[in-house]
Each structure stands twice: as C-alpha cells, then as structure tokens.
Coordinates of C-alpha atoms (C1' of nucleotides) in Angstrom, one line a residue:
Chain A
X6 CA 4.3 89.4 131.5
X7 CA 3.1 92.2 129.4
X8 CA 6.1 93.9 127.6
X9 CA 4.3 97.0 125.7
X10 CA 5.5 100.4 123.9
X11 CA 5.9 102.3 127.2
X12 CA 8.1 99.7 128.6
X13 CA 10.4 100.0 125.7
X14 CA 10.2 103.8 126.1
X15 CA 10.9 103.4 130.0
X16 CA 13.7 101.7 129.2
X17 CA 15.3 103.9 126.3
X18 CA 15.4 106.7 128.9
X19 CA 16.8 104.7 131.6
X20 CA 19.5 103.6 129.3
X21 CA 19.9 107.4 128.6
X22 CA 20.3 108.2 132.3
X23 CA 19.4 106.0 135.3
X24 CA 19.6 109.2 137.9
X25 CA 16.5 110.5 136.7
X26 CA 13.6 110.8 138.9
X27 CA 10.0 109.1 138.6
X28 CA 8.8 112.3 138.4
X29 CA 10.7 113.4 135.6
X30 CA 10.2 109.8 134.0
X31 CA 6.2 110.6 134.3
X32 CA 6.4 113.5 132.5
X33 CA 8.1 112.3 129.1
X34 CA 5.6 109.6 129.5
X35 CA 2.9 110.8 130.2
X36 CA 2.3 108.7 133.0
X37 CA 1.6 109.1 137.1
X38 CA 5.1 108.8 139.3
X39 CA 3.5 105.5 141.3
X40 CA 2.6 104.0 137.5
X41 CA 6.5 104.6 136.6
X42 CA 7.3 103.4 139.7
X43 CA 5.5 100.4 139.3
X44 CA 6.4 99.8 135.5
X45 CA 10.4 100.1 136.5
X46 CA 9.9 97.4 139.3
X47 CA 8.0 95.2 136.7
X48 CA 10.8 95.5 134.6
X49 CA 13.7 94.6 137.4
X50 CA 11.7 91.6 138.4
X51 CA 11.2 90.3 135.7
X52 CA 15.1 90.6 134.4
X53 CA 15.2 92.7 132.3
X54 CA 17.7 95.2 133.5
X55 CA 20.8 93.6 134.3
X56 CA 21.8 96.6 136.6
X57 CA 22.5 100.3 136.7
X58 CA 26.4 101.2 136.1
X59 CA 28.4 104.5 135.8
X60 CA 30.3 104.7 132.7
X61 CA 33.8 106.0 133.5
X62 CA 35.3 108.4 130.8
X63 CA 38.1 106.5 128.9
X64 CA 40.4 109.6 128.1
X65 CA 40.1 111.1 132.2
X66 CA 41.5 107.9 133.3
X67 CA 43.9 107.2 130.9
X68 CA 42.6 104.2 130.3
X69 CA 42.4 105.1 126.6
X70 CA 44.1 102.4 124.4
X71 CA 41.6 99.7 122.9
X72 CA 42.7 97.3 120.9
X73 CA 40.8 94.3 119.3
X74 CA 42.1 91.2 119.0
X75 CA 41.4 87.9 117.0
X76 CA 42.0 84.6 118.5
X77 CA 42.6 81.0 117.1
X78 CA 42.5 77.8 119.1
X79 CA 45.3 74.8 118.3
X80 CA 42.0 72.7 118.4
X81 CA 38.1 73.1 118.1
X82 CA 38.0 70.7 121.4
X83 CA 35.1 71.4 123.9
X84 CA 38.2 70.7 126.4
X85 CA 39.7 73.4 125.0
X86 CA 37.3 76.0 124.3
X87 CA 36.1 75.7 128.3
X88 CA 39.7 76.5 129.2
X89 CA 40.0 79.6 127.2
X90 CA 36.8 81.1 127.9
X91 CA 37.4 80.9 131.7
X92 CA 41.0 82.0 131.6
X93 CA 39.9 84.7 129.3
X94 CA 37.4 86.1 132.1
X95 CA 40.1 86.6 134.8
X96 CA 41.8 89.0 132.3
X97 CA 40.6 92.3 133.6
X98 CA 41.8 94.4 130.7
X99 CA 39.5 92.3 128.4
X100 CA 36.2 94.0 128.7
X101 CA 34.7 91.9 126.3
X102 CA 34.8 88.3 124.3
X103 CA 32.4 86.5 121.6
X104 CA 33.2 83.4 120.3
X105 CA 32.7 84.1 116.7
X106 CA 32.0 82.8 113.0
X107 CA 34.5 82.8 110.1
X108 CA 37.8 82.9 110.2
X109 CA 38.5 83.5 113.8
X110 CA 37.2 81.7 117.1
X111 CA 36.8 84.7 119.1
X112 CA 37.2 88.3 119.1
X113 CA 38.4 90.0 122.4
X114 CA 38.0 94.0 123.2
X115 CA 41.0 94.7 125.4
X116 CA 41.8 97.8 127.7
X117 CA 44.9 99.5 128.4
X118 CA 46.8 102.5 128.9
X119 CA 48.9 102.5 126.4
X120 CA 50.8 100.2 123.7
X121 CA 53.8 99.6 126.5
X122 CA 50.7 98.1 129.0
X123 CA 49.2 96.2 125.7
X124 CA 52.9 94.6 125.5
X125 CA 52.5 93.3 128.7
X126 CA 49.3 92.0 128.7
X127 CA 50.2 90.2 125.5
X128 CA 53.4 88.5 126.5
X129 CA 52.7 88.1 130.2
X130 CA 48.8 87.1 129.7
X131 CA 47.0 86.7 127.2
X132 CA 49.5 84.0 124.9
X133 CA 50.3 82.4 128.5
X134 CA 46.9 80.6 128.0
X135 CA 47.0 76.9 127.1
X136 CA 45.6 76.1 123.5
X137 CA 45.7 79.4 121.6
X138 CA 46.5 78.8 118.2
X139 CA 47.3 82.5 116.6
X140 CA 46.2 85.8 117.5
X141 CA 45.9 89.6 115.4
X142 CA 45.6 92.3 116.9
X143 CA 43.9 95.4 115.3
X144 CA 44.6 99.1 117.2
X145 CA 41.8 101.4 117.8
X146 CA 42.6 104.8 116.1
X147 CA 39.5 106.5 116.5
X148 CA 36.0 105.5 118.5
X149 CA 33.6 106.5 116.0
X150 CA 30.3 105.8 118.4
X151 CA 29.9 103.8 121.7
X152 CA 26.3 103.7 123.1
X153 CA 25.6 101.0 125.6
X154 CA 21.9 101.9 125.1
X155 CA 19.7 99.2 122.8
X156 CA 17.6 100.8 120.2
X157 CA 13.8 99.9 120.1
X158 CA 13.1 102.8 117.5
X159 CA 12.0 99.7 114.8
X160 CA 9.8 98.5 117.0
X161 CA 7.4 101.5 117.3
Chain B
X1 CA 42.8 117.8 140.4
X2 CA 43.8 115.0 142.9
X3 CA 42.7 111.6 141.6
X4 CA 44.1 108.9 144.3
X5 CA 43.7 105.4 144.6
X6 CA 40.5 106.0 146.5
X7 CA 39.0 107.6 144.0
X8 CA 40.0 104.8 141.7
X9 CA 38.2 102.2 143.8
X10 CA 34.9 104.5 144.1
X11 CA 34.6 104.4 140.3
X12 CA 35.3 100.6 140.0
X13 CA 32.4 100.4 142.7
X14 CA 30.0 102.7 140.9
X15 CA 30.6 101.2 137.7
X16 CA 29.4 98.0 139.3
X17 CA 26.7 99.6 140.6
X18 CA 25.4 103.1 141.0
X19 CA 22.4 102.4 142.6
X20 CA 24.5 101.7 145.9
X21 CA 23.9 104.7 148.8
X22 CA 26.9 106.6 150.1
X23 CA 26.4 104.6 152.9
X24 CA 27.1 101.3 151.4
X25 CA 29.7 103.1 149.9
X26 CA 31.1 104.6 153.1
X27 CA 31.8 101.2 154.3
X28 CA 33.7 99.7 151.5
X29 CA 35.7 102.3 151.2
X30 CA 36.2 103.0 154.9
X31 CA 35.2 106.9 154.7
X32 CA 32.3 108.3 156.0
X33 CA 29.3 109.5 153.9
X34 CA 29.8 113.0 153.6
X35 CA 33.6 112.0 152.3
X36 CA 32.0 109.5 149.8
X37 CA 29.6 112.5 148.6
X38 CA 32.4 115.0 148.0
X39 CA 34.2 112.5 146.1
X40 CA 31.3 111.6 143.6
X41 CA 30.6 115.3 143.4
X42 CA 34.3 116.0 142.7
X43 CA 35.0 113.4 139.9
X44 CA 31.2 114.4 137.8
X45 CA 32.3 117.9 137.8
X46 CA 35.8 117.1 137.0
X47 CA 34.0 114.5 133.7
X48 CA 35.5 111.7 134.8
X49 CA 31.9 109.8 134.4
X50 CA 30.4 110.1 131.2
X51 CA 27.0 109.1 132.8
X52 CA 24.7 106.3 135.1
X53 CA 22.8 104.2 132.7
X54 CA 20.8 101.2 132.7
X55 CA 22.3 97.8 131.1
X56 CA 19.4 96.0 129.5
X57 CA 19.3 92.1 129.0
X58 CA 19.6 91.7 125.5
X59 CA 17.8 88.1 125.6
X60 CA 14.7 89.8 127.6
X61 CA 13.8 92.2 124.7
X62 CA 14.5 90.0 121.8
X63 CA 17.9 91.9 120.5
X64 CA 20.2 89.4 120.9
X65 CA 22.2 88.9 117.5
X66 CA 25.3 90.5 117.8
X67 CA 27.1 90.9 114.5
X68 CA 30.5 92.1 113.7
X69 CA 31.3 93.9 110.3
X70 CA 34.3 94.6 109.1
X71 CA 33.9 97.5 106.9
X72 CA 36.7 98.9 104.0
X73 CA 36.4 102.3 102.4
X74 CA 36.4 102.8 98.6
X75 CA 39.5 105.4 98.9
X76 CA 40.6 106.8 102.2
X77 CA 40.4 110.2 101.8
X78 CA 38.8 112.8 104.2
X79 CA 35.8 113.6 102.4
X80 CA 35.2 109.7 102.9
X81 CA 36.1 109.7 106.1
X82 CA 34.2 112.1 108.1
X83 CA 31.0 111.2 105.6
X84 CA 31.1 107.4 106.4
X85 CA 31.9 108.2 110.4
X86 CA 28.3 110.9 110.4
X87 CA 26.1 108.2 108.2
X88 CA 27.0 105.3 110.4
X89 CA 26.4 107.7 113.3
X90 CA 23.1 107.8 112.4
X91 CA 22.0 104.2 112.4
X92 CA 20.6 102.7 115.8
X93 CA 21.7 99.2 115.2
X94 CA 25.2 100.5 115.2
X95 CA 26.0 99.9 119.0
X96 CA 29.4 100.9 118.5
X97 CA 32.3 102.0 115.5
X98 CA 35.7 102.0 115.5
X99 CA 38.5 103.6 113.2
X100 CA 41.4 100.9 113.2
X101 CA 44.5 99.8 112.2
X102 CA 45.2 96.9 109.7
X103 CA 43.5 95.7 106.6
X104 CA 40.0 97.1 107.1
X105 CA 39.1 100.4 107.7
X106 CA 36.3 100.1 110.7
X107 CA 35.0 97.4 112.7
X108 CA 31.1 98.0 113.7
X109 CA 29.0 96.5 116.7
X110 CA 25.6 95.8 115.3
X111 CA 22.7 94.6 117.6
X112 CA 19.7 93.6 116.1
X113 CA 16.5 90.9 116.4
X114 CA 17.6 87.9 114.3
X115 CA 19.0 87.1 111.0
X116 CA 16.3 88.8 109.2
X117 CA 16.4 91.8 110.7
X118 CA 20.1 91.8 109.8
X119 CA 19.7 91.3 106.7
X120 CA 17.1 94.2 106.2
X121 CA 19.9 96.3 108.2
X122 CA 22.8 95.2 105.6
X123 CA 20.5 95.7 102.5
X124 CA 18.5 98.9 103.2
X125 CA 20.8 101.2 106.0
X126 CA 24.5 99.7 106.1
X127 CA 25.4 99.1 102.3
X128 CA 23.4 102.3 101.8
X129 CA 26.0 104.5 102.8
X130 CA 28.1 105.7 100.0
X131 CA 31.8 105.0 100.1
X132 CA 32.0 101.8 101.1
X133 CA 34.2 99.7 99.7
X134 CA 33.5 96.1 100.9
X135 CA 32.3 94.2 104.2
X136 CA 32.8 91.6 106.1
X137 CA 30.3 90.0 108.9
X138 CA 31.5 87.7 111.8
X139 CA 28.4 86.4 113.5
X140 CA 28.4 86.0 117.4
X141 CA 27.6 82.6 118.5
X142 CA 28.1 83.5 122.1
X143 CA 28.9 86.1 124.5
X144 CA 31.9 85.0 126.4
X145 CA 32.6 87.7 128.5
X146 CA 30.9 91.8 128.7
X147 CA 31.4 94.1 130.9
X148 CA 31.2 98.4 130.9
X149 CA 33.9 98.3 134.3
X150 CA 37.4 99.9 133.3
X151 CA 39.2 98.3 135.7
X152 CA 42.2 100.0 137.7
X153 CA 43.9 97.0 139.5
X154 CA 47.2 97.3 137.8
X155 CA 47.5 100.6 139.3
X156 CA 46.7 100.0 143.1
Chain C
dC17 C1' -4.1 102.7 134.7
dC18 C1' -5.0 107.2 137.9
dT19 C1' -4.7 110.7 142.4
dG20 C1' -3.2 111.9 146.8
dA21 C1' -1.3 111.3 151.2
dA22 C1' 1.7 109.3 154.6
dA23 C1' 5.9 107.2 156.0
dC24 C1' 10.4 106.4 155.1
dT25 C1' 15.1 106.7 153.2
dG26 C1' 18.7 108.9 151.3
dA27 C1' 20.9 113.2 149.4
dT28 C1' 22.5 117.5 150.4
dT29 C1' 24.2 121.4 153.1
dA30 C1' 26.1 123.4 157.1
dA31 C1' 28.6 123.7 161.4
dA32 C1' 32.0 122.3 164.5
dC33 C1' 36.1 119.4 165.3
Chain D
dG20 C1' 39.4 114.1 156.6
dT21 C1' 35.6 113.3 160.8
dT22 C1' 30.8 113.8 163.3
dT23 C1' 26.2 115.4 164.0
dA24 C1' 22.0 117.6 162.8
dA25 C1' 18.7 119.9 160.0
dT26 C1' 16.4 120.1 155.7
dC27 C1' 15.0 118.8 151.3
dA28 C1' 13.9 115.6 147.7
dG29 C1' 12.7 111.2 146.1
dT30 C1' 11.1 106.6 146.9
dT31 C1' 7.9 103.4 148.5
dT32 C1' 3.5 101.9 150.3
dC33 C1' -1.3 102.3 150.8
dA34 C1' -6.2 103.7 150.2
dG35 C1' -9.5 104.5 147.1
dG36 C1' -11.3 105.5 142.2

DNA sequence: CCTGAAACTGATTAAAC
DNA sequence: GTTTAATCAGTTTCAGG
C-alpha cells in the first residue's frame, strides 16, 4: 500500500482532532472531500489507526496523581515474566507498562486520585503479584508535555 | 456542575471510542439519545474532555522505539527550570515530560524511528539544551500494556 | 486524483409529556 | 429525565472525467 506525505499529514491532523469534518480536512490539504474520504478509509484498513478516543481532562476528574514506578522480578524466568505482564494488565490504575533495559525490568505509569488511593494500590495490588523482586516509585510533580499525537515533521 | 456516575461511565465509553453514535450510546447507558447528547454537550463545555483524537499504530508508520530518559539538571533553580521545561517543549520526539520526585529531575517519553534516529535526537536536539546536567536512557523492549482510558471503577 | 449529485445516517433543536 | 418530529450537516456511494 502506498504510504505518502499526505497520509502522514492526514494523520497529524486526525491526531490533532478526530471530530473534524472531510470537508474541513480537504481544505488544509488541498484535497476533494471524497479523496479524504477515501485516503482515511485507506488508512483504517490497512491498520494504521488503532481507534479514535476522547481524552478525559486529568485535573476535572480528579484523577490527577501519576506516579511512575520501577519494577524488579525475583527471577528473569519466562514463567515469571508471563505472570507479571498479565496480572499487571488487570490493574486498571496502570495506564501503561514497558518491559525495559538497564537497571529495572519494567516501568509502569499508574493513575490515582491521590497519594492515600496510591497506598492502596500498592499494598492491596500491585506487591500482591507473585515474583516481584523490588519496586521505586517516582511522584509526578509537574506534567511538563503530554501529546498522544506521533510527529512525522522529520519525515517531510 | 453535577457529575454522577453516569456521566462517569459515558466518558469511560467515549474514551474507548468516540466514534460510537448517541445511539449506541443510548443503549449502553440505558438513556435515550437526546439524554446522551445533553450529557456530552454538558461535560465539553464544562472541559472535562481535553479533546477526540486519533491513536496511530506506532509499528504501521515506522516510530516504534520508545525510549525513556532520565534527565538531571545542572542546578535547580528557576531560571533552569522553566528554560529546560520550554526547550524540551519544543522537540517533537518528546511524546511526553514529567517534573518528578527522587534522584532525577525529569523523566521524558521519546518516540522515534530506530536507534539511529535516537541517536541523532540525543546528539543534535536533547543534549543541546543548556542546563542539563546528565541523562540516563532505558530502552523499551516491549510494550506491555498502553492505554489513554482514565478509568473510574473504584468510584462506582 | 478530481467534480457533482444522490441517498443515507446521525446530529441537533424544539415541542410536548 | 422521556418521546417524536423536523431540519440540518456530514458521510458514503456512485457516475463520469
């Protein structure tokens, strides 16, 4: 399938805002509503957006305590590492996980309402999983910059 | 501003997907459509969504190394501060920046093509910036778990 | 890739309960 | 909160260039 510069352009403006029309869409690119039509479906089909979400505001919510935490296993076992990751997915205040190089095996991004809520989901969750060696946890003070939207400026 | 449980389970639906119709909605949530509309309307005008975006598969468009720095400022004094937190701003790779607790300063999300690219990103934008005191990269080896969805189930 | 039109679907507003 | 209905806007499909 042909990937070209418009493409990556579509998609920088859907991952700016998916509520915009075709037409509007066509007019930043220069480009009939049925082609931008067609060019998004092209896209979808061939996987390469993975959906269209609405990001909730943190602070509204209060939902607004992120902390980051570092995660040993006891063991490097494949027994073990399949456990963690699929314990680790039922947590729903864990938003995200990478299994990681260096020092740490993983680092998890975890969501809360506030340090009494982190408490809990420390004690009553997150070190109730089998084979977790140590953890260390790093508070959020400030969010500098969160973008969910990938960059293709380098590419143009 | 009333914000129920309802409401809590229309934004756990619309950060899953946004795309849905008030309809589909409407059934889930047991309300009818004009109900569902006034709801939406209600929590965009009170900011309670930051916006409806596209999530792009990173593996589709070839921006799919994910690398962590850890990033320590020379001193940590305002000037610093707020000139580190606009440079970094500025830099597309940066996904996301936090301000944290514990022995470094900042912890950056950086999303780029492959090790090369990285390493063009390291020498020629991120240790650039003037302030910086040292760094520290974890490399992802695999995406365990990521998802945009705050979710509200200890609350219901 | 384009234009234009037709058909359809969903969003939006209003009215009445 | 509900229903219904009217209107408008946007999506989707199709024909033809």
């Amino acid at each position: 399938m042909v990937f070209d510069t418009t493409d990556k352009e579509l998609l920088e403006y859907l991952q700016q805002d998916c509520k915009q029309t075709n037409k509007e869409l066509s007019n930043k690119l220069g480009l009939s509503v049925t082609a931008v039509y067609e060019r998004i479906k092209k896209l979808e089909k061939a996987g390469f957006i993975n959906g269209y979400v609405a990001l909730v505001n943190k602070e509204k919510v209060e939902k607004n305590f992120t902390v980051f935490c570092h995660i040993k296993l006891a063991q490097h076992i494949q027994e073990y590492v399949v456990s963690f990751e699929k314990e680790v997915n039922k947590l729903n205040e864990v938003l995200e996980c990478y299994h990681l190089s260096g020092d740490y095996d993983y680092l998890l991004k975890v969501l809360v309402n506030d340090m009494a809520e982190f408490r809990e989901f420390m004690v009553k969750k997150l070190t109730t999983i089998s084979h977790i060696g140590s953890t260390h946890s790093m508070f959020v003070i400030n969010e500098v910059k969160h973008t969910t939207a990938i960059n293709f400026e380098n590419e143009k």
